[in-house]
mmCIF file of C-alpha atoms in Angstrom:
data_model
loop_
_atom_site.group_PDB
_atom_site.id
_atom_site.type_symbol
_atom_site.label_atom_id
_atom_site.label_comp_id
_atom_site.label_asym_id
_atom_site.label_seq_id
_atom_site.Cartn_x
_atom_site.Cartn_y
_atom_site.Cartn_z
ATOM 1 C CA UNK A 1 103.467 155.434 76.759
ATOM 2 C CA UNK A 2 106.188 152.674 76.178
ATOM 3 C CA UNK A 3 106.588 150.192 78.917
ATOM 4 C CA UNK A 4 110.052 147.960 78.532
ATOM 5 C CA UNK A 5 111.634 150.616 75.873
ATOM 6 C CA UNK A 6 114.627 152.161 75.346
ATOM 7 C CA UNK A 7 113.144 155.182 73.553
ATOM 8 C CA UNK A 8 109.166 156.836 74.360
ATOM 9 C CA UNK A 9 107.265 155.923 71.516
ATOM 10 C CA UNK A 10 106.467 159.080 68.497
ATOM 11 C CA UNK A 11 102.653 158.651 67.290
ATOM 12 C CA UNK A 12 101.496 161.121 64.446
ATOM 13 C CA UNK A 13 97.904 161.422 63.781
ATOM 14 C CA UNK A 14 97.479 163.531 61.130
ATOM 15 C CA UNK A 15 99.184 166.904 61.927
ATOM 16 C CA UNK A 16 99.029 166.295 65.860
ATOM 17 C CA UNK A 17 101.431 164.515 68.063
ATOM 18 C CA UNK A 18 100.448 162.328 70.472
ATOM 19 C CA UNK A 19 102.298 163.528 73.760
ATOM 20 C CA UNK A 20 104.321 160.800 75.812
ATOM 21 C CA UNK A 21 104.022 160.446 79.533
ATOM 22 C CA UNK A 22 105.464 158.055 81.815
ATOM 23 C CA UNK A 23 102.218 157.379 83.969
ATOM 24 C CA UNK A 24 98.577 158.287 83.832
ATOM 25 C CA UNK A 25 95.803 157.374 85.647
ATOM 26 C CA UNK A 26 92.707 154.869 84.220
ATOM 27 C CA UNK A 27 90.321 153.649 86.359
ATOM 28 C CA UNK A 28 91.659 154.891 89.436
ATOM 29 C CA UNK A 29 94.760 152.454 89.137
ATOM 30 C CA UNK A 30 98.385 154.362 88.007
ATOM 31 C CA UNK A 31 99.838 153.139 84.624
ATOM 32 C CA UNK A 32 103.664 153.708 85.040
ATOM 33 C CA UNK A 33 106.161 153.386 82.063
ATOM 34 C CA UNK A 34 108.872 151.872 84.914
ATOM 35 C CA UNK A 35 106.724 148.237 85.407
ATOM 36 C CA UNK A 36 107.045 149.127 89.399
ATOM 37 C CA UNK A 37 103.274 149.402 91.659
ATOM 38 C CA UNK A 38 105.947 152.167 93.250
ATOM 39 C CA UNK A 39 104.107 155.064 92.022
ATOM 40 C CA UNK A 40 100.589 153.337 92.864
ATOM 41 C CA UNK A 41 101.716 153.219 96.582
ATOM 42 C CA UNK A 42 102.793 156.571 96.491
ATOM 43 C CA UNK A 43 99.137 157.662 95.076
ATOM 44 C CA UNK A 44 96.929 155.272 97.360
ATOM 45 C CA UNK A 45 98.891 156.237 100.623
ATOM 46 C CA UNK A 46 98.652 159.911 100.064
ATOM 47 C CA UNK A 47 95.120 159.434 99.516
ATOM 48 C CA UNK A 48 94.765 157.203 102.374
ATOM 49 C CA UNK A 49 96.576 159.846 104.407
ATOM 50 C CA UNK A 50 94.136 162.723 103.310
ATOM 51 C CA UNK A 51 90.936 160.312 103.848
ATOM 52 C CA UNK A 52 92.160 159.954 107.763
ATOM 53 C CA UNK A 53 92.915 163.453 108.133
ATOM 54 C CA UNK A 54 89.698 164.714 107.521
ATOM 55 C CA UNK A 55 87.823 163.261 110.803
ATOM 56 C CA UNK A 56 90.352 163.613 113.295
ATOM 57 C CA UNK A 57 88.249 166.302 115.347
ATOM 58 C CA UNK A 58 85.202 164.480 115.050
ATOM 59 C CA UNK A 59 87.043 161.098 115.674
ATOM 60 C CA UNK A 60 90.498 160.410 116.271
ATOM 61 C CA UNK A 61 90.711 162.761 119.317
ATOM 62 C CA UNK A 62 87.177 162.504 120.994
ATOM 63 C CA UNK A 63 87.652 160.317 124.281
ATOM 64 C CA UNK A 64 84.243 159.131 124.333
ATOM 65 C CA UNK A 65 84.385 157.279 121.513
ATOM 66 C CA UNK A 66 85.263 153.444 122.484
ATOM 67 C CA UNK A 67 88.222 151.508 120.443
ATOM 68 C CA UNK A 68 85.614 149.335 119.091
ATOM 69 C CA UNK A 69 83.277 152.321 117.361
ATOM 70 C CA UNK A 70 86.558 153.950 116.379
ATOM 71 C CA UNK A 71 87.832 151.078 114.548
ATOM 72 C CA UNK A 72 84.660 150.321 112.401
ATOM 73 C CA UNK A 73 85.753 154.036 111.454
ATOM 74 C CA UNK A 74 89.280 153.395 110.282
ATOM 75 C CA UNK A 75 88.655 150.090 108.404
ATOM 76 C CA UNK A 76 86.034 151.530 105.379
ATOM 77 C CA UNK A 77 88.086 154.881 105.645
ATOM 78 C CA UNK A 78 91.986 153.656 105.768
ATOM 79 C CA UNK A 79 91.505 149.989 104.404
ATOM 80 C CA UNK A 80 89.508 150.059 101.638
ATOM 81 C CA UNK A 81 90.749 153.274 100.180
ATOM 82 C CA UNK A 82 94.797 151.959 100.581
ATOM 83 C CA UNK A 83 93.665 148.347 98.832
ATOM 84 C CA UNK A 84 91.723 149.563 96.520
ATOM 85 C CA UNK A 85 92.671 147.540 93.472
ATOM 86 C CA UNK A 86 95.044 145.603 95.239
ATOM 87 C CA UNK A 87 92.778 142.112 94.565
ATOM 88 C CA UNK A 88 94.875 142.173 90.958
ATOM 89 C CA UNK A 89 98.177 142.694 91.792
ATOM 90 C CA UNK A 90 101.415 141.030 92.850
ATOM 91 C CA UNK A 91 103.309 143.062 95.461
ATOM 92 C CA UNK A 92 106.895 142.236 96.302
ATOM 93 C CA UNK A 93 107.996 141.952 100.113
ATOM 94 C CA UNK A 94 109.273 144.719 100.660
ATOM 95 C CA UNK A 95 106.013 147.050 99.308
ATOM 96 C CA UNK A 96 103.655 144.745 101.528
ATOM 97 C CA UNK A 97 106.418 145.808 104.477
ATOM 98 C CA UNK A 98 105.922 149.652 103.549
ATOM 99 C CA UNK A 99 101.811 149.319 103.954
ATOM 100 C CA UNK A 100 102.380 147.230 106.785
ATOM 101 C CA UNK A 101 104.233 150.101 108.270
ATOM 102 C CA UNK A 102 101.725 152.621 107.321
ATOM 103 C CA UNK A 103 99.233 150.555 108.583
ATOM 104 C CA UNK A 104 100.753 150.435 112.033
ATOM 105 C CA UNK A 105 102.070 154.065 112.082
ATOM 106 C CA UNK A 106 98.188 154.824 112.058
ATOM 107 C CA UNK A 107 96.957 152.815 114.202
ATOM 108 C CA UNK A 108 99.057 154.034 116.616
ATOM 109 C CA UNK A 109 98.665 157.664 115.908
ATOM 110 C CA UNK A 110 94.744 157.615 115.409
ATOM 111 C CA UNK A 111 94.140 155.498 118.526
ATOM 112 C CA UNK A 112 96.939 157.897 120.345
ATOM 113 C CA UNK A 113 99.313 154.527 120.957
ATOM 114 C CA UNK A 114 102.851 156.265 121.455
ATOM 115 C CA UNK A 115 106.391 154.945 121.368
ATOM 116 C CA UNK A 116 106.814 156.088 124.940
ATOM 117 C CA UNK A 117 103.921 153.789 125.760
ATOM 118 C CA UNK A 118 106.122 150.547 125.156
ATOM 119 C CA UNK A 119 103.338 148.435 123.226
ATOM 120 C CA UNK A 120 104.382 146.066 120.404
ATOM 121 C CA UNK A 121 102.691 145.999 117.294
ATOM 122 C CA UNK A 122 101.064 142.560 118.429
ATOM 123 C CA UNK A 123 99.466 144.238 121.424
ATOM 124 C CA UNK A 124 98.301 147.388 119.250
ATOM 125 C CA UNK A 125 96.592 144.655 116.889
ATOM 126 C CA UNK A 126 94.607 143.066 119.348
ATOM 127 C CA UNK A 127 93.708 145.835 121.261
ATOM 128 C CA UNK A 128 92.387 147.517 118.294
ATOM 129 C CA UNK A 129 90.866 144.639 117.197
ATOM 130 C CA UNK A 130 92.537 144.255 113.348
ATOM 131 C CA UNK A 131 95.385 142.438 111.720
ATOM 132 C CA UNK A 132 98.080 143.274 109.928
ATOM 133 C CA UNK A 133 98.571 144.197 106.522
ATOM 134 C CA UNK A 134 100.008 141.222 105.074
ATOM 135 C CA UNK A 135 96.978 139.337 106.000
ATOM 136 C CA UNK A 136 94.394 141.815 104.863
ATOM 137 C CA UNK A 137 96.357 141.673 101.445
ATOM 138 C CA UNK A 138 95.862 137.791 101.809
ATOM 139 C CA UNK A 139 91.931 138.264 102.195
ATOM 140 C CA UNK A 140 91.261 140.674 99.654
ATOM 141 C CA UNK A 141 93.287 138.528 97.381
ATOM 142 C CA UNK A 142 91.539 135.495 98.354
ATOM 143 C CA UNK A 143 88.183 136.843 97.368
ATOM 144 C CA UNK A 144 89.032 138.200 94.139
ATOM 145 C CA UNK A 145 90.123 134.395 93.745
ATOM 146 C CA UNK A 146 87.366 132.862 94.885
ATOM 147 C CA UNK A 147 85.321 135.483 92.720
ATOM 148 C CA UNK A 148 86.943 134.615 89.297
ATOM 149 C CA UNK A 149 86.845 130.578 89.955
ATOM 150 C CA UNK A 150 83.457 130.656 89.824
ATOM 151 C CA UNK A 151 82.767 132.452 87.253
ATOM 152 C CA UNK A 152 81.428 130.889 83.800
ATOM 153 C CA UNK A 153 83.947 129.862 81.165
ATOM 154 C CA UNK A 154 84.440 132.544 78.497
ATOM 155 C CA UNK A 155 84.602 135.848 81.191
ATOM 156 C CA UNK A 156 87.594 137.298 80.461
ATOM 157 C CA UNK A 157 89.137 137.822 84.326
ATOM 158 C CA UNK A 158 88.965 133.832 84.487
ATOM 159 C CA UNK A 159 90.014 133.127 80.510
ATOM 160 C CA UNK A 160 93.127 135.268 81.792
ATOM 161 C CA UNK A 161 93.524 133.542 84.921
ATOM 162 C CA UNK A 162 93.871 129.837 83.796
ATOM 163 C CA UNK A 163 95.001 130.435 79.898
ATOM 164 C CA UNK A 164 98.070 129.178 78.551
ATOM 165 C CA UNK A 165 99.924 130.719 75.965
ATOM 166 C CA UNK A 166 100.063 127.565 72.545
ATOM 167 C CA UNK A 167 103.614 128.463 71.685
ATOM 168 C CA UNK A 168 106.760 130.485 72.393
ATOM 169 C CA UNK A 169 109.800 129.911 74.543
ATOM 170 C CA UNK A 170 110.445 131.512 78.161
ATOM 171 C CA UNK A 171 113.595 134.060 78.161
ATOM 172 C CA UNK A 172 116.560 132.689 79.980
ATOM 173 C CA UNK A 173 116.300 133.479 84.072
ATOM 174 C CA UNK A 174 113.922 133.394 86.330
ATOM 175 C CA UNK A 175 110.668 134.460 85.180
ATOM 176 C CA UNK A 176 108.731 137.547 86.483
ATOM 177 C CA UNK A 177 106.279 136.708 89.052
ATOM 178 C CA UNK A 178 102.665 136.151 87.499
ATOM 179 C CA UNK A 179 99.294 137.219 89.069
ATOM 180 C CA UNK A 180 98.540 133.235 89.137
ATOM 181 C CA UNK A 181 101.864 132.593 90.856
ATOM 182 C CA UNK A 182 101.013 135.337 93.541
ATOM 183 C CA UNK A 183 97.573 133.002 94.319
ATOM 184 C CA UNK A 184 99.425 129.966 94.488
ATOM 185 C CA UNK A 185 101.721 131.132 97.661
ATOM 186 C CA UNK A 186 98.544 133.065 98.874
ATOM 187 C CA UNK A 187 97.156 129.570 99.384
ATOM 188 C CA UNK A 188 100.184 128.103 100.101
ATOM 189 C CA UNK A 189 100.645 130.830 102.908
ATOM 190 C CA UNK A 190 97.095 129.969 104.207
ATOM 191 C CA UNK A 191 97.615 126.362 104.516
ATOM 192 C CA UNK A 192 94.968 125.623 101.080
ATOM 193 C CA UNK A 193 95.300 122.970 98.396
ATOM 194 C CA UNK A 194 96.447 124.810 95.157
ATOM 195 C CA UNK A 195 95.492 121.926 93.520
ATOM 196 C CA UNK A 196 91.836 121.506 94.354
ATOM 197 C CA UNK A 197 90.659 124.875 95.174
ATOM 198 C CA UNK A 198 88.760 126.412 92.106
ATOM 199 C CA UNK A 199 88.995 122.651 90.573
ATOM 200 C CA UNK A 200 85.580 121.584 91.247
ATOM 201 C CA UNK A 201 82.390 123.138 92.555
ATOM 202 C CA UNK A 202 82.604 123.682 96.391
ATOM 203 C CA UNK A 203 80.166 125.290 98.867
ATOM 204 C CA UNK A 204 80.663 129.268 99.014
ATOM 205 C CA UNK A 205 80.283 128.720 102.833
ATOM 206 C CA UNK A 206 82.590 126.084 103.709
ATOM 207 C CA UNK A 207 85.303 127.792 101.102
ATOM 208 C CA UNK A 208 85.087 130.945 103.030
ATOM 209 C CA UNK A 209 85.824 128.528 106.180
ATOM 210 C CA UNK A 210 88.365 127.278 105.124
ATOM 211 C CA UNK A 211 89.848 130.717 104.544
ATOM 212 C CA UNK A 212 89.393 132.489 107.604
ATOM 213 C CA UNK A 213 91.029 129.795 109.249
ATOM 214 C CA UNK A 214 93.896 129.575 106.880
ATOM 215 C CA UNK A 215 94.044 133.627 107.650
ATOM 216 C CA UNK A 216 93.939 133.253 111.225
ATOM 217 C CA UNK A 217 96.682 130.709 110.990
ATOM 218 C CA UNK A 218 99.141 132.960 109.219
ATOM 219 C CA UNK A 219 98.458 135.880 111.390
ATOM 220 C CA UNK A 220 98.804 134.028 114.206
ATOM 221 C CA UNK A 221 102.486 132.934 112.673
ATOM 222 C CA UNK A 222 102.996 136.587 112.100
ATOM 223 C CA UNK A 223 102.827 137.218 115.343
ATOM 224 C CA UNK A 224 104.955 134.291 116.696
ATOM 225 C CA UNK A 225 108.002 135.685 114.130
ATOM 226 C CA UNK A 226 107.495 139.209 115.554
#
């Protein structure tokens, strides 16, 4: 594969020719040719899709089951298995809107909340008991943060993380948006000190305070805007 190239790379080994593709799978996370998570979102919302489908008779459509129960159902199932991997990556505005819109397109559908019902997304959220996407990206993103910072020197998730590059000169433009810049507004967003957090040693519990209320904050702006 050649990401950033005019032509797909030719690799001889031996007699045999290495094949090119434009994407592949590793580790469960998409490698595309195009630099885009496009294709990731495509994969992780079909599978997220499929993963709801599967207990709709045993779930989704029996009565008896409260909102609460059902919803302790949906996050593992839905959540995890849209996210997964999303700790590492910087999404641009308008792919957090498309999961955001998934999101709420099944809540409403697997807790049989209708257009015809007249019930804003706000009212779906609380009634269900969850928040929107954009903060659940926040939160996962904030962990995997909070995970690498304390880490000891010399891993290689936090020598990435806080490395700077000796020599060389940025290309003229504004520069692509780094995985570090992504925190930054993350913590920005959530009302957090970019400038202390990670720089010295601070209780786990009080850290993860600090978060949920910076969390609650933004949601509670999301709401306001909508």
């Amino acid at each position: 594969m050649g990401q950033d190239v005019n032509e797909l790379p030719c690799i001889n080994i031996d007699d045999n020719v290495l094949e090119s593709v434009h994407e592949f799978v590793y580790l469960g996370s998409t490698i595309s040719d195009t630099l885009s998570l496009d294709t990731e979102l495509n994969r992780h919302i079909g599978k997220a899709a499929t993963t709801l489908a599967r207990p709709t008779k045993r779930i989704w459509k029996i009565v008896k089951l409260t909102v609460h129960t059902k919803a302790q159902v949906y996050i593992p199932c839905m959540v995890s298995r849209l996210l997964y991997g999303s700790e590492s990556c910087t999404l641009r505005s308008r792919q957090e809107t498309r999961l955001n819109t998934f999101h709420m397109w099944n809540l409403r559908r697997n807790f049989d909340i209708t257009c015809k019902n007249d019930v804003t997304n706000n009212t779906v959220l609380e009634r269900i008991g969850v928040t929107s996407m954009f903060t659940l990206l926040k939160q996962r993103g904030m962990q995997w943060l909070g995970h690498v910072t304390r880490m000891e020197d010399g891993h290689i998730p936090k020598d990435l993380l806080y490395g700077e590059l000796a020599s060389g000169k940025k290309p003229t433009g504004r520069p692509d948006l780094r995985f570090k810049d992504a925190c930054k507004l993350d913590l920005k967003h959530i009302n957090i000190d970019t400038k202390t957090w990670g720089a010295a040693p601070v209780d786990r519990s009080v850290r993860r305070c600090k978060m949920q209320k910076g969390l609650q904050q933004l949601e509670d702006e999301l709401k306001r805007q909508t």
